[in-house]
């Protein structure tokens, strides 16, 4: 086979010129690249494109697609800037023919123009496609970014919402969420629909914290939350932690209070199982307040308050139990609170006064003395008996100034009777709290001094409860009072399991038997079987009176309302009697009249 | 449970993004009308801004190739912007197929686009974060997953430090980032300056005030301070075309017109 190198392709023939041209082209395209590439890489790319251009230039028949392909590939290689096209056209026009040493052929410029036409068209078409693709991509990216931002925002909102509506330690819903749910239940249900709620509180949580530490306390709370959650959530009840050791359960769709009580009962039972924390068994009790009612009968705050009040009752009634809210008890509580709040002003305004009830000598029926009984002349409620406010006064501590005031009044009155020659003694009640006051003996002495009452005419009545746990200071106070010449009697004897030894050692004057001795309680229910021995009331009474006399004490019978009761108590050996049969509490004037009548 | 300290910002497409404007200057189409409006105004102030952007881009590529030659196999590219063909991971992974790259940008669109491009590339990822929170970037799960900071790292801060105003303590931020790198790591910075063309670049910087990341231009001395305590690689902090050009002809007649100071330092 023979052949000539001359007959080779145009690429071969113009190899040297192509190298020169490609170097010039590559230099022209510096920084016309969309992204940087090395100079060598740039040369490699345009050298190959130049070869294809020359191939297209000499193709027979002329191939218009050669220019289009080169234009597209320029863009594909990254030479996509306007500069890249402009400089490419310029360099092809000015350098290609010269670098390749092309003959001055009339057809050549026409062929070159066709090639450039294709190159420009291919380039712009590719740039157009590329721009459209890029725009799609950036819009998709923006959409993705927007979606992600919104998701993140929603997730964040959900997280904030969870934080705002849940307790961080137990992850239980908090009071906010509970109130929201209850609001919704109360706002949306038909008015006849019912709802229940219980409020649960650990009884000795502060003690656990103090003794075992806050760490154990915190874990106890978490364990409590778990038990309540396990109990209530399967049943569809909302459990929330209100604060510290207080939890609440919402019971929707109850039919009656019993439904809510049942849940409270279950909750207390669940908490009654001992907890085990750090291998330590922690026995716990809890109390619950329960309220249940129809949706239409009040708002969220009222329902929550009702359970809190009921919880307070459960605690006051001895803890480890539930209490169901009742309006009557709540109203009574409120009335007690109002009375107790009004008492200091009432004391300032002189609304407290004394009534006197006769104490009658059972041997001959004459009035030997009186018991001074406190009365509150309430501007709105009328006259209130001691039973309605003395306990409140003891609770608030107002009993101390009030007791002092009443003692003074009583002594003043007894002194008047003493001056009039009636010689009545006066019994005045002293509260336990007053006995604890260090100044009691001194103020009694002052009052006696000021009023001029003979000390033996003052008898202070101390309840049996006061001497159950007799402390040394109280013993000393009683002894000092007796030293003054004042007499001490035990009130309500027989109700408080008084220590018999105390009765013997205390400098007492007498006993006042509780009213129950006078009016034995009627037997309730079926009569007992004959084998069970009935205590004999009369014999029992006689024994108690004998006990008093053995100790050298006078014995007073209280609550005598009928002649037969009076006979019975006299027969039992009581020295003195008191009760409606002998006279109701009366004004001093009335007492004076009666005594005056007796003496006439 | 902790309170979240970060609320994601909604993306604001009514404000120009420098990341997308930069893409436009480079000749890209990953941008929106608002970005192009800003980009064209900047070109009106700095007519050869496209070249400035390209020269800066070229420096980044040379710096990456340099670091690969120095044995770096993992890169943290903060302020990576809109990814284009020939990005850091392409350059690096062409030489070392499992070279690791973490891209970080404040622009959520740029990050989303990067993530689209990088889906399927298990050695490169993109996260949205702010250079001003270096610890968050360094402790990010994606960073932790891809980069082993006990190995030398290439830290790339191309055209991003000038987005930190002085009151945000850019030197302190750089120190915190550098402290996380082990000895033998490299840091590349390119930074806008008004030293050579105060009026034109000053106007460009002023215009950037309407974007999401305004620019603070700095002097050569100020840029050099970012490399304090590092071994500064030759030729030091120079105009962008002058940093180890591939060939003398790539430098051009007026390298100072490229208005970026660049440099690479090595941790010791």
Short mmCIF file of C-alpha atoms in Angstrom, two decimals, chain A residues 2 13 22 24 54 78 113 124 138 144 154 175 239-240 252 275 399-400 410 413 456 472 486 506 523 586:
data_model
loop_
_atom_site.label_atom_id
_atom_site.label_comp_id
_atom_site.label_asym_id
_atom_site.label_seq_id
_atom_site.Cartn_x
_atom_site.Cartn_y
_atom_site.Cartn_z
CA UNK A 2 1.31 3.32 -0.94
CA UNK A 13 -1.74 19.14 7.99
CA UNK A 22 -5.02 27.25 20.51
CA UNK A 24 -3.74 32.38 21.56
CA UNK A 54 -10.72 23.02 11.51
CA UNK A 78 -17.35 26.37 31.62
CA UNK A 113 -18.70 32.73 8.62
CA UNK A 124 -26.24 30.99 23.15
CA UNK A 138 -31.98 28.12 42.64
CA UNK A 144 -36.29 23.94 50.11
CA UNK A 154 -43.04 25.11 63.51
CA UNK A 175 -51.31 24.35 85.16
CA UNK A 239 -52.98 14.77 84.63
CA UNK A 240 -51.08 17.97 85.36
CA UNK A 252 -64.40 14.72 81.65
CA UNK A 275 -41.89 4.30 96.75
CA UNK A 399 -58.49 34.86 122.94
CA UNK A 400 -55.72 36.43 125.00
CA UNK A 410 -66.65 39.45 135.25
CA UNK A 413 -69.54 42.53 138.19
CA UNK A 456 -61.78 33.14 146.54
CA UNK A 472 -44.34 22.55 134.14
CA UNK A 486 -58.13 32.14 143.22
CA UNK A 506 -52.98 19.89 141.24
CA UNK A 523 -78.70 3.72 123.11
CA UNK A 586 -78.96 36.17 131.96
#
